[in-house]
Amino acid sequence: LRLEIPDVLVKIVGSGPYADQLKRLARRLNVDSNVEFLSVPAAQRGELLTIMQQADVVISMSEYESQGLSVLEALALGRPVLVADRAALGELGKLSGVQVVPPRCSRSELASIIVLALAADDRRLAEISLPRWDEVVDRLLDVYADAVDCDH
């Protein structure tokens, strides 16, 4: 990625068991000046929204994501998103502004996808229609009702 965009700044937001390993990897690869690690306490959730609003592209390559709430938040803020084709994230590829990255994508392929996303003329998305929570609950209840009806 840095070969194509030398002054790129990648912000890795969150904390977890891989944080120290990622920091060591950034130093070993000599890209630590291009990577910023941020942890946002739950009590300061508004800070996370500010970070996402400033992002040119939001990337979530998580191997497991139950609902993809951070991706939905990014979309609600009008930010384009790249997601891994896994679990709930791959399902979000149906939404405008979401690009799904294929499984087992190489580092160079991922870098090319990111470069293309950053080069897009208008990275600000048009307002998209996301379902309200009550609609999500209604749909989930319908799924449960259908499952119960299938058993009879």
PDB file of C-alpha atoms in Angstrom:
ATOM      1  CA  LEU A   1       0.000   0.000   0.000  1.00  0.00           C
ATOM      2  CA  ARG A   2       2.807   2.377   0.908  1.00  0.00           C
ATOM      3  CA  LEU A   3       4.479   1.689  -2.453  1.00  0.00           C
ATOM      4  CA  GLU A   4       1.443   3.206  -4.203  1.00  0.00           C
ATOM      5  CA  ILE A   5       0.645   5.896  -1.612  1.00  0.00           C
ATOM      6  CA  PRO A   6       3.853   6.768   0.280  1.00  0.00           C
ATOM      7  CA  ASP A   7       2.169   9.101   2.779  1.00  0.00           C
ATOM      8  CA  VAL A   8      -0.794   6.812   3.528  1.00  0.00           C
ATOM      9  CA  LEU A   9      -1.927   6.757   7.157  1.00  0.00           C
ATOM     10  CA  VAL A  10      -3.656   3.607   8.328  1.00  0.00           C
ATOM     11  CA  LYS A  11      -5.533   3.926  11.606  1.00  0.00           C
ATOM     12  CA  ILE A  12      -6.153   0.648  13.372  1.00  0.00           C
ATOM     13  CA  VAL A  13      -8.929   1.264  15.848  1.00  0.00           C
ATOM     14  CA  GLY A  14      -9.699  -1.056  18.723  1.00  0.00           C
ATOM     15  CA  SER A  15      -7.964  -3.200  21.240  1.00  0.00           C
ATOM     16  CA  GLY A  16      -7.603  -6.893  21.590  1.00  0.00           C
ATOM     17  CA  PRO A  17      -5.247  -9.800  21.864  1.00  0.00           C
ATOM     18  CA  TYR A  18      -3.395  -8.939  18.619  1.00  0.00           C
ATOM     19  CA  ALA A  19      -2.610  -5.277  19.383  1.00  0.00           C
ATOM     20  CA  ASP A  20       0.960  -5.823  20.577  1.00  0.00           C
ATOM     21  CA  GLN A  21       1.652  -8.300  17.776  1.00  0.00           C
ATOM     22  CA  LEU A  22       0.399  -5.789  15.183  1.00  0.00           C
ATOM     23  CA  LYS A  23       2.560  -3.012  16.640  1.00  0.00           C
ATOM     24  CA  ARG A  24       5.637  -5.239  16.501  1.00  0.00           C
ATOM     25  CA  LEU A  25       4.789  -6.221  12.928  1.00  0.00           C
ATOM     26  CA  ALA A  26       4.462  -2.554  11.886  1.00  0.00           C
ATOM     27  CA  ARG A  27       7.903  -1.814  13.396  1.00  0.00           C
ATOM     28  CA  ARG A  28       9.463  -4.913  11.792  1.00  0.00           C
ATOM     29  CA  LEU A  29       8.078  -3.965   8.366  1.00  0.00           C
ATOM     30  CA  ASN A  30       9.232  -0.375   8.897  1.00  0.00           C
ATOM     31  CA  VAL A  31       5.725   1.021   8.339  1.00  0.00           C
ATOM     32  CA  ASP A  32       5.136   2.198  11.903  1.00  0.00           C
ATOM     33  CA  SER A  33       5.246   5.827  10.734  1.00  0.00           C
ATOM     34  CA  ASN A  34       2.278   5.035   8.464  1.00  0.00           C
ATOM     35  CA  VAL A  35       0.231   3.188  11.082  1.00  0.00           C
ATOM     36  CA  GLU A  36      -1.552   4.715  14.050  1.00  0.00           C
ATOM     37  CA  PHE A  37      -3.027   2.456  16.724  1.00  0.00           C
ATOM     38  CA  LEU A  38      -6.034   3.876  18.543  1.00  0.00           C
ATOM     39  CA  SER A  39      -8.120   2.494  21.348  1.00  0.00           C
ATOM     40  CA  VAL A  40     -11.445   4.169  22.070  1.00  0.00           C
ATOM     41  CA  PRO A  41     -12.999   3.503  25.481  1.00  0.00           C
ATOM     42  CA  ALA A  42     -16.703   2.605  25.395  1.00  0.00           C
ATOM     43  CA  ALA A  43     -17.503   5.746  27.400  1.00  0.00           C
ATOM     44  CA  GLN A  44     -16.042   7.848  24.550  1.00  0.00           C
ATOM     45  CA  ARG A  45     -17.955   6.211  21.681  1.00  0.00           C
ATOM     46  CA  GLY A  46     -18.444   9.596  19.995  1.00  0.00           C
ATOM     47  CA  GLU A  47     -14.691   9.689  19.367  1.00  0.00           C
ATOM     48  CA  LEU A  48     -15.001   6.554  17.248  1.00  0.00           C
ATOM     49  CA  LEU A  49     -17.635   8.239  15.095  1.00  0.00           C
ATOM     50  CA  THR A  50     -15.326  11.225  14.604  1.00  0.00           C
ATOM     51  CA  ILE A  51     -12.522   8.900  13.498  1.00  0.00           C
ATOM     52  CA  MET A  52     -14.846   7.171  11.014  1.00  0.00           C
ATOM     53  CA  GLN A  53     -16.150  10.489   9.656  1.00  0.00           C
ATOM     54  CA  GLN A  54     -12.569  11.515   8.877  1.00  0.00           C
ATOM     55  CA  ALA A  55     -11.697   8.224   7.179  1.00  0.00           C
ATOM     56  CA  ASP A  56     -11.438   8.087   3.396  1.00  0.00           C
ATOM     57  CA  VAL A  57     -12.327   4.393   3.537  1.00  0.00           C
ATOM     58  CA  VAL A  58     -13.330   2.201   6.484  1.00  0.00           C
ATOM     59  CA  ILE A  59     -11.927  -1.318   6.332  1.00  0.00           C
ATOM     60  CA  SER A  60     -13.100  -4.283   8.367  1.00  0.00           C
ATOM     61  CA  MET A  61     -11.228  -7.484   7.637  1.00  0.00           C
ATOM     62  CA  SER A  62     -12.490  -9.231  10.744  1.00  0.00           C
ATOM     63  CA  GLU A  63     -12.673 -13.016  10.529  1.00  0.00           C
ATOM     64  CA  TYR A  64     -15.799 -13.021  12.663  1.00  0.00           C
ATOM     65  CA  GLU A  65     -18.389 -10.307  13.046  1.00  0.00           C
ATOM     66  CA  SER A  66     -21.817 -11.146  14.431  1.00  0.00           C
ATOM     67  CA  GLN A  67     -23.628  -8.066  13.136  1.00  0.00           C
ATOM     68  CA  GLY A  68     -21.117  -5.692  11.605  1.00  0.00           C
ATOM     69  CA  LEU A  69     -22.342  -2.703  13.623  1.00  0.00           C
ATOM     70  CA  SER A  70     -19.187  -0.652  13.051  1.00  0.00           C
ATOM     71  CA  VAL A  71     -19.587  -1.166   9.297  1.00  0.00           C
ATOM     72  CA  LEU A  72     -23.232  -0.061   9.469  1.00  0.00           C
ATOM     73  CA  GLU A  73     -22.162   2.992  11.478  1.00  0.00           C
ATOM     74  CA  ALA A  74     -19.561   3.857   8.835  1.00  0.00           C
ATOM     75  CA  LEU A  75     -22.200   3.552   6.109  1.00  0.00           C
ATOM     76  CA  ALA A  76     -24.605   5.706   8.098  1.00  0.00           C
ATOM     77  CA  LEU A  77     -21.832   8.326   8.211  1.00  0.00           C
ATOM     78  CA  GLY A  78     -21.510   8.124   4.435  1.00  0.00           C
ATOM     79  CA  ARG A  79     -18.130   6.396   4.393  1.00  0.00           C
ATOM     80  CA  PRO A  80     -17.315   3.697   1.824  1.00  0.00           C
ATOM     81  CA  VAL A  81     -16.394   0.357   3.346  1.00  0.00           C
ATOM     82  CA  LEU A  82     -14.236  -2.633   2.436  1.00  0.00           C
ATOM     83  CA  VAL A  83     -15.168  -5.830   4.264  1.00  0.00           C
ATOM     84  CA  ALA A  84     -13.933  -9.400   4.428  1.00  0.00           C
ATOM     85  CA  ASP A  85     -16.241 -11.930   2.810  1.00  0.00           C
ATOM     86  CA  ARG A  86     -16.950 -13.676   6.094  1.00  0.00           C
ATOM     87  CA  ALA A  87     -20.010 -14.094   8.331  1.00  0.00           C
ATOM     88  CA  ALA A  88     -22.223 -11.003   8.555  1.00  0.00           C
ATOM     89  CA  LEU A  89     -19.739  -8.758   6.777  1.00  0.00           C
ATOM     90  CA  GLY A  90     -20.047 -10.568   3.440  1.00  0.00           C
ATOM     91  CA  GLU A  91     -23.832 -10.156   3.614  1.00  0.00           C
ATOM     92  CA  LEU A  92     -23.367  -6.385   3.777  1.00  0.00           C
ATOM     93  CA  GLY A  93     -21.936  -6.485   0.257  1.00  0.00           C
ATOM     94  CA  LYS A  94     -25.502  -6.130  -0.994  1.00  0.00           C
ATOM     95  CA  LEU A  95     -25.518  -2.533   0.272  1.00  0.00           C
ATOM     96  CA  SER A  96     -24.341   0.417  -1.775  1.00  0.00           C
ATOM     97  CA  GLY A  97     -20.935   1.604  -0.630  1.00  0.00           C
ATOM     98  CA  VAL A  98     -19.723  -1.810   0.536  1.00  0.00           C
ATOM     99  CA  GLN A  99     -17.054  -3.674  -1.378  1.00  0.00           C
ATOM    100  CA  VAL A 100     -16.469  -7.285  -0.370  1.00  0.00           C
ATOM    101  CA  VAL A 101     -12.876  -8.498  -0.383  1.00  0.00           C
ATOM    102  CA  PRO A 102     -12.598 -12.137  -1.493  1.00  0.00           C
ATOM    103  CA  PRO A 103     -11.415 -14.802   0.952  1.00  0.00           C
ATOM    104  CA  ARG A 104      -7.728 -15.650   0.917  1.00  0.00           C
ATOM    105  CA  CYS A 105      -6.946 -12.378  -0.823  1.00  0.00           C
ATOM    106  CA  SER A 106      -3.176 -11.802  -0.947  1.00  0.00           C
ATOM    107  CA  ARG A 107      -1.590  -8.758   0.667  1.00  0.00           C
ATOM    108  CA  SER A 108      -0.819  -7.241  -2.733  1.00  0.00           C
ATOM    109  CA  GLU A 109      -4.390  -7.849  -3.942  1.00  0.00           C
ATOM    110  CA  LEU A 110      -5.774  -6.223  -0.797  1.00  0.00           C
ATOM    111  CA  ALA A 111      -3.416  -3.266  -1.233  1.00  0.00           C
ATOM    112  CA  SER A 112      -4.621  -2.840  -4.837  1.00  0.00           C
ATOM    113  CA  ILE A 113      -8.259  -2.928  -3.711  1.00  0.00           C
ATOM    114  CA  ILE A 114      -7.536  -0.279  -1.067  1.00  0.00           C
ATOM    115  CA  VAL A 115      -5.671   1.919  -3.584  1.00  0.00           C
ATOM    116  CA  LEU A 116      -8.637   1.748  -5.973  1.00  0.00           C
ATOM    117  CA  ALA A 117     -11.060   2.610  -3.171  1.00  0.00           C
ATOM    118  CA  LEU A 118      -8.919   5.585  -2.150  1.00  0.00           C
ATOM    119  CA  ALA A 119      -8.619   6.748  -5.763  1.00  0.00           C
ATOM    120  CA  ALA A 120     -12.385   6.871  -6.301  1.00  0.00           C
ATOM    121  CA  ASP A 121     -13.484  10.342  -7.393  1.00  0.00           C
ATOM    122  CA  ASP A 122     -16.245  10.698  -4.829  1.00  0.00           C
ATOM    123  CA  ARG A 123     -15.695   8.684  -1.706  1.00  0.00           C
ATOM    124  CA  ARG A 124     -18.645  10.349   0.027  1.00  0.00           C
ATOM    125  CA  LEU A 125     -21.622   8.050  -0.374  1.00  0.00           C
ATOM    126  CA  ALA A 126     -25.092   9.178  -1.203  1.00  0.00           C
ATOM    127  CA  GLU A 127     -27.433   8.733   1.715  1.00  0.00           C
ATOM    128  CA  ILE A 128     -28.354   5.087   1.978  1.00  0.00           C
ATOM    129  CA  SER A 129     -31.377   3.537   3.551  1.00  0.00           C
ATOM    130  CA  LEU A 130     -30.470   1.310   6.463  1.00  0.00           C
ATOM    131  CA  PRO A 131     -33.177  -0.630   8.288  1.00  0.00           C
ATOM    132  CA  ARG A 132     -34.366   0.676  11.643  1.00  0.00           C
ATOM    133  CA  TRP A 133     -33.991  -1.628  14.651  1.00  0.00           C
ATOM    134  CA  ASP A 134     -37.731  -2.286  14.823  1.00  0.00           C
ATOM    135  CA  GLU A 135     -37.610  -3.438  11.167  1.00  0.00           C
ATOM    136  CA  VAL A 136     -34.674  -5.735  11.955  1.00  0.00           C
ATOM    137  CA  VAL A 137     -36.584  -7.224  14.886  1.00  0.00           C
ATOM    138  CA  ASP A 138     -39.686  -7.738  12.724  1.00  0.00           C
ATOM    139  CA  ARG A 139     -37.605  -9.524  10.069  1.00  0.00           C
ATOM    140  CA  LEU A 140     -35.952 -11.719  12.681  1.00  0.00           C
ATOM    141  CA  LEU A 141     -39.339 -12.636  14.149  1.00  0.00           C
ATOM    142  CA  ASP A 142     -40.498 -13.575  10.647  1.00  0.00           C
ATOM    143  CA  VAL A 143     -37.470 -15.859  10.259  1.00  0.00           C
ATOM    144  CA  TYR A 144     -38.253 -17.538  13.593  1.00  0.00           C
ATOM    145  CA  ALA A 145     -41.937 -17.901  12.665  1.00  0.00           C
ATOM    146  CA  ASP A 146     -41.000 -19.489   9.340  1.00  0.00           C
ATOM    147  CA  ALA A 147     -38.608 -21.875  11.110  1.00  0.00           C
ATOM    148  CA  VAL A 148     -41.315 -22.928  13.560  1.00  0.00           C
ATOM    149  CA  ASP A 149     -43.838 -23.412  10.731  1.00  0.00           C
ATOM    150  CA  CYS A 150     -41.351 -25.630   8.867  1.00  0.00           C
ATOM    151  CA  ASP A 151     -41.229 -28.019  11.795  1.00  0.00           C
ATOM    152  CA  HIS A 152     -44.997 -28.634  11.700  1.00  0.00           C
TER     153      HIS A 152
END
